[in-house]
Amino acid sequence: GTMQNITDRKTIENRLVELSQTDELTRIYNRRYLLASLREAIEKYGTHTNDSDSAVLALLDLDNFKAINDQYGHEAGDHVLQKLSKFLTEFVRSSDVVARTGGEEFVILMHNTNLHHALPPLENMLDGIRQLEFQFANQPLSISATIGVTEIQPEDNDTSDVLVRADRALYHGKNYGRDQIVTWDAIKKS
């Protein structure tokens, strides 16, 4: 009857919302959802007066991911991305947002924290990533990641303000050895 149609429509609507917000391969949030969350965070923390009222954005990029795809094929690459996504979502706090924003690029938006408090868990996260184990073509394989980190600033007006800082920090980490965390604060002087 009509009730069933309404229920079906609700299910379809929920599914569409889910599709628009999640990444198809990894089932975690996508870039669109992340940008919306970041926009909210900028509005919320833009005027932060104390430490707990801040937010931290971490841009995570898998190291040498292309080599995995080239050597073992895209299925292997997909498997790595899926396993990493699962690890990241289980690792972070429930209030944190984990999204896949590009090929092998992920973003973690950490609410109610500052740089100082965010770094130890991020170091632990990097450690956990190093310990993930994969088998391709009977070869044991491990992965690493580079992370660029920045805190949301009172003068941030747009998501790009925050993302550019994290991206520069990430780029610096990639150029200077990978498998590490680089903060915007550490490189802005250079």
mmCIF file of C-alpha atoms in Angstrom:
data_model
loop_
_atom_site.group_PDB
_atom_site.id
_atom_site.type_symbol
_atom_site.label_atom_id
_atom_site.label_comp_id
_atom_site.label_asym_id
_atom_site.label_seq_id
_atom_site.Cartn_x
_atom_site.Cartn_y
_atom_site.Cartn_z
ATOM 1 C CA GLY A 1 0.000 0.000 0.000
ATOM 2 C CA THR A 2 0.877 3.660 0.335
ATOM 3 C CA MET A 3 2.864 3.094 3.526
ATOM 4 C CA GLN A 4 5.173 0.718 1.687
ATOM 5 C CA ASN A 5 5.733 3.288 -1.072
ATOM 6 C CA ILE A 6 6.652 5.933 1.476
ATOM 7 C CA THR A 7 9.059 3.535 3.163
ATOM 8 C CA ASP A 8 10.636 2.672 -0.188
ATOM 9 C CA ARG A 9 10.976 6.324 -1.073
ATOM 10 C CA LYS A 10 12.648 7.026 2.260
ATOM 11 C CA THR A 11 15.095 4.171 1.638
ATOM 12 C CA ILE A 12 15.919 5.532 -1.815
ATOM 13 C CA GLU A 13 16.367 9.062 -0.435
ATOM 14 C CA ASN A 14 18.701 7.776 2.282
ATOM 15 C CA ARG A 15 20.645 5.836 -0.307
ATOM 16 C CA LEU A 16 21.019 8.944 -2.501
ATOM 17 C CA VAL A 17 22.241 10.989 0.447
ATOM 18 C CA GLU A 18 24.699 8.232 1.258
ATOM 19 C CA LEU A 19 25.928 8.090 -2.349
ATOM 20 C CA SER A 20 26.403 11.831 -2.528
ATOM 21 C CA GLN A 21 28.438 11.820 0.698
ATOM 22 C CA THR A 22 30.461 8.635 0.471
ATOM 23 C CA ASP A 23 33.250 7.339 -1.682
ATOM 24 C CA GLU A 24 32.149 4.361 -3.734
ATOM 25 C CA LEU A 25 35.272 2.236 -3.332
ATOM 26 C CA THR A 26 35.993 2.689 0.352
ATOM 27 C CA ARG A 27 32.521 3.549 1.727
ATOM 28 C CA ILE A 28 33.963 6.403 3.786
ATOM 29 C CA TYR A 29 33.068 10.070 3.341
ATOM 30 C CA ASN A 30 33.960 11.766 0.079
ATOM 31 C CA ARG A 31 35.403 15.165 -0.793
ATOM 32 C CA ARG A 32 31.989 16.825 -0.975
ATOM 33 C CA TYR A 33 31.095 15.780 2.562
ATOM 34 C CA LEU A 34 34.519 16.759 3.865
ATOM 35 C CA LEU A 35 34.301 20.268 2.374
ATOM 36 C CA ALA A 36 30.866 20.773 3.929
ATOM 37 C CA SER A 37 32.205 19.649 7.331
ATOM 38 C CA LEU A 38 35.265 21.869 6.987
ATOM 39 C CA ARG A 39 33.075 24.854 6.093
ATOM 40 C CA GLU A 40 31.066 24.270 9.286
ATOM 41 C CA ALA A 41 34.246 23.933 11.316
ATOM 42 C CA ILE A 42 35.617 27.223 9.973
ATOM 43 C CA GLU A 43 32.420 28.980 11.039
ATOM 44 C CA LYS A 44 32.432 27.283 14.409
ATOM 45 C CA TYR A 45 36.114 27.600 15.349
ATOM 46 C CA GLY A 46 36.992 30.731 13.413
ATOM 47 C CA THR A 47 36.709 32.780 16.561
ATOM 48 C CA HIS A 48 38.340 30.267 18.880
ATOM 49 C CA THR A 49 39.380 31.667 22.205
ATOM 50 C CA ASN A 50 40.545 28.554 24.012
ATOM 51 C CA ASP A 51 42.370 25.405 22.997
ATOM 52 C CA SER A 52 39.501 22.966 23.041
ATOM 53 C CA ASP A 53 37.638 25.261 20.677
ATOM 54 C CA SER A 54 39.915 24.540 17.785
ATOM 55 C CA ALA A 55 39.987 22.008 14.966
ATOM 56 C CA VAL A 56 42.819 20.334 13.104
ATOM 57 C CA LEU A 57 42.951 19.232 9.499
ATOM 58 C CA ALA A 58 45.300 16.402 8.498
ATOM 59 C CA LEU A 59 45.933 15.644 4.839
ATOM 60 C CA LEU A 60 47.165 12.076 4.414
ATOM 61 C CA ASP A 61 48.720 10.739 1.250
ATOM 62 C CA LEU A 62 49.868 7.149 0.721
ATOM 63 C CA ASP A 63 53.547 6.903 -0.192
ATOM 64 C CA ASN A 64 54.531 5.270 -3.478
ATOM 65 C CA PHE A 65 50.995 4.140 -4.188
ATOM 66 C CA LYS A 66 51.507 4.203 -7.944
ATOM 67 C CA ALA A 67 54.156 1.496 -7.560
ATOM 68 C CA ILE A 68 51.604 -0.855 -5.956
ATOM 69 C CA ASN A 69 49.157 -0.340 -8.830
ATOM 70 C CA ASP A 70 51.914 -0.724 -11.429
ATOM 71 C CA GLN A 71 53.423 -3.803 -9.867
ATOM 72 C CA TYR A 72 50.391 -5.716 -8.578
ATOM 73 C CA GLY A 73 47.476 -4.206 -10.481
ATOM 74 C CA HIS A 74 44.533 -2.006 -9.575
ATOM 75 C CA GLU A 75 42.769 -4.663 -7.522
ATOM 76 C CA ALA A 76 45.741 -4.678 -5.178
ATOM 77 C CA GLY A 77 45.652 -0.882 -5.053
ATOM 78 C CA ASP A 78 41.920 -0.928 -4.310
ATOM 79 C CA HIS A 79 42.447 -3.457 -1.542
ATOM 80 C CA VAL A 80 45.090 -1.227 0.063
ATOM 81 C CA LEU A 81 42.740 1.778 -0.059
ATOM 82 C CA GLN A 82 39.876 -0.230 1.449
ATOM 83 C CA LYS A 83 41.979 -1.659 4.248
ATOM 84 C CA LEU A 84 43.491 1.747 5.009
ATOM 85 C CA SER A 85 40.037 3.368 5.077
ATOM 86 C CA LYS A 86 38.794 0.773 7.537
ATOM 87 C CA PHE A 87 41.855 1.301 9.731
ATOM 88 C CA LEU A 88 41.495 5.096 9.700
ATOM 89 C CA THR A 89 37.798 5.098 10.591
ATOM 90 C CA GLU A 90 38.368 2.628 13.417
ATOM 91 C CA PHE A 91 41.379 4.559 14.661
ATOM 92 C CA VAL A 92 39.941 8.078 14.967
ATOM 93 C CA ARG A 93 37.432 9.375 17.502
ATOM 94 C CA SER A 94 33.788 9.161 16.515
ATOM 95 C CA SER A 95 33.617 12.956 16.297
ATOM 96 C CA ASP A 96 36.418 13.070 13.711
ATOM 97 C CA VAL A 97 35.628 13.015 10.009
ATOM 98 C CA VAL A 98 37.635 10.715 7.736
ATOM 99 C CA ALA A 99 37.223 11.208 3.998
ATOM 100 C CA ARG A 100 38.832 10.005 0.809
ATOM 101 C CA THR A 101 39.302 13.115 -1.299
ATOM 102 C CA GLY A 102 41.305 11.788 -4.237
ATOM 103 C CA GLY A 103 43.142 8.734 -5.535
ATOM 104 C CA GLU A 104 45.307 7.906 -2.528
ATOM 105 C CA GLU A 105 44.555 11.062 -0.589
ATOM 106 C CA PHE A 106 42.597 11.115 2.650
ATOM 107 C CA VAL A 107 41.614 13.910 5.003
ATOM 108 C CA ILE A 108 40.993 13.709 8.735
ATOM 109 C CA LEU A 109 39.136 16.612 10.317
ATOM 110 C CA MET A 110 39.616 16.520 14.082
ATOM 111 C CA HIS A 111 37.146 18.545 16.124
ATOM 112 C CA ASN A 112 37.718 20.067 19.576
ATOM 113 C CA THR A 113 41.455 19.726 19.563
ATOM 114 C CA ASN A 114 44.556 21.737 18.734
ATOM 115 C CA LEU A 115 47.829 20.961 16.988
ATOM 116 C CA HIS A 116 49.633 20.098 20.196
ATOM 117 C CA HIS A 117 47.030 17.516 21.207
ATOM 118 C CA ALA A 118 46.448 16.181 17.695
ATOM 119 C CA LEU A 119 50.052 15.239 16.935
ATOM 120 C CA PRO A 120 50.523 12.237 19.298
ATOM 121 C CA PRO A 121 47.443 10.375 17.986
ATOM 122 C CA LEU A 122 48.504 11.183 14.412
ATOM 123 C CA GLU A 123 51.967 9.732 15.115
ATOM 124 C CA ASN A 124 50.263 6.609 16.483
ATOM 125 C CA MET A 125 48.121 6.494 13.365
ATOM 126 C CA LEU A 126 51.202 6.597 11.149
ATOM 127 C CA ASP A 127 52.659 3.775 13.215
ATOM 128 C CA GLY A 128 49.503 1.733 12.754
ATOM 129 C CA ILE A 129 49.642 2.292 8.995
ATOM 130 C CA ARG A 130 53.233 1.004 8.930
ATOM 131 C CA GLN A 131 52.043 -2.153 10.690
ATOM 132 C CA LEU A 132 49.241 -2.964 8.247
ATOM 133 C CA GLU A 133 50.181 -6.127 6.338
ATOM 134 C CA PHE A 134 49.324 -7.027 2.773
ATOM 135 C CA GLN A 135 50.042 -10.049 0.550
ATOM 136 C CA PHE A 136 50.206 -9.634 -3.214
ATOM 137 C CA ALA A 137 51.616 -12.299 -5.518
ATOM 138 C CA ASN A 138 52.808 -14.021 -2.335
ATOM 139 C CA GLN A 139 54.889 -10.970 -1.517
ATOM 140 C CA PRO A 140 54.435 -9.451 1.932
ATOM 141 C CA LEU A 141 53.979 -5.746 1.494
ATOM 142 C CA SER A 142 53.741 -2.826 3.873
ATOM 143 C CA ILE A 143 52.753 0.780 3.258
ATOM 144 C CA SER A 144 53.488 4.184 4.704
ATOM 145 C CA ALA A 145 51.915 7.623 4.467
ATOM 146 C CA THR A 146 52.869 11.266 4.682
ATOM 147 C CA ILE A 147 50.638 13.687 6.584
ATOM 148 C CA GLY A 148 50.402 17.468 6.358
ATOM 149 C CA VAL A 149 48.691 19.133 9.317
ATOM 150 C CA THR A 150 47.286 22.546 10.122
ATOM 151 C CA GLU A 151 44.996 24.089 12.698
ATOM 152 C CA ILE A 152 41.984 26.151 11.678
ATOM 153 C CA GLN A 153 42.850 29.846 12.114
ATOM 154 C CA PRO A 154 40.581 32.771 13.049
ATOM 155 C CA GLU A 155 41.425 34.415 9.720
ATOM 156 C CA ASP A 156 40.349 31.422 7.613
ATOM 157 C CA ASN A 157 37.466 32.427 5.384
ATOM 158 C CA ASP A 158 37.261 29.489 3.087
ATOM 159 C CA THR A 159 38.024 25.786 2.940
ATOM 160 C CA SER A 160 40.838 26.481 0.486
ATOM 161 C CA ASP A 161 42.633 28.617 3.093
ATOM 162 C CA VAL A 162 42.952 25.566 5.328
ATOM 163 C CA LEU A 163 43.545 22.995 2.587
ATOM 164 C CA VAL A 164 46.362 24.987 0.985
ATOM 165 C CA ARG A 165 48.313 25.059 4.269
ATOM 166 C CA ALA A 166 47.851 21.326 4.834
ATOM 167 C CA ASP A 167 48.798 20.667 1.225
ATOM 168 C CA ARG A 168 52.024 22.677 1.493
ATOM 169 C CA ALA A 169 52.969 20.800 4.651
ATOM 170 C CA LEU A 170 52.205 17.483 2.935
ATOM 171 C CA TYR A 171 54.239 18.464 -0.124
ATOM 172 C CA HIS A 172 57.159 19.347 2.114
ATOM 173 C CA GLY A 173 56.931 15.937 3.797
ATOM 174 C CA LYS A 174 56.840 14.186 0.426
ATOM 175 C CA ASN A 175 59.927 16.068 -0.754
ATOM 176 C CA TYR A 176 61.889 15.435 2.411
ATOM 177 C CA GLY A 177 61.701 11.706 2.879
ATOM 178 C CA ARG A 178 57.999 10.753 3.161
ATOM 179 C CA ASP A 179 56.553 8.531 5.947
ATOM 180 C CA GLN A 180 56.261 11.447 8.379
ATOM 181 C CA ILE A 181 54.057 14.197 9.743
ATOM 182 C CA VAL A 182 54.799 17.795 8.814
ATOM 183 C CA THR A 183 52.931 20.713 10.356
ATOM 184 C CA TRP A 184 52.301 24.003 8.601
ATOM 185 C CA ASP A 185 53.852 25.747 11.606
ATOM 186 C CA ALA A 186 57.122 23.911 11.018
ATOM 187 C CA ILE A 187 57.483 25.090 7.412
ATOM 188 C CA LYS A 188 55.859 28.541 7.308
ATOM 189 C CA LYS A 189 59.096 30.144 8.451
ATOM 190 C CA SER A 190 61.039 28.651 5.558
#
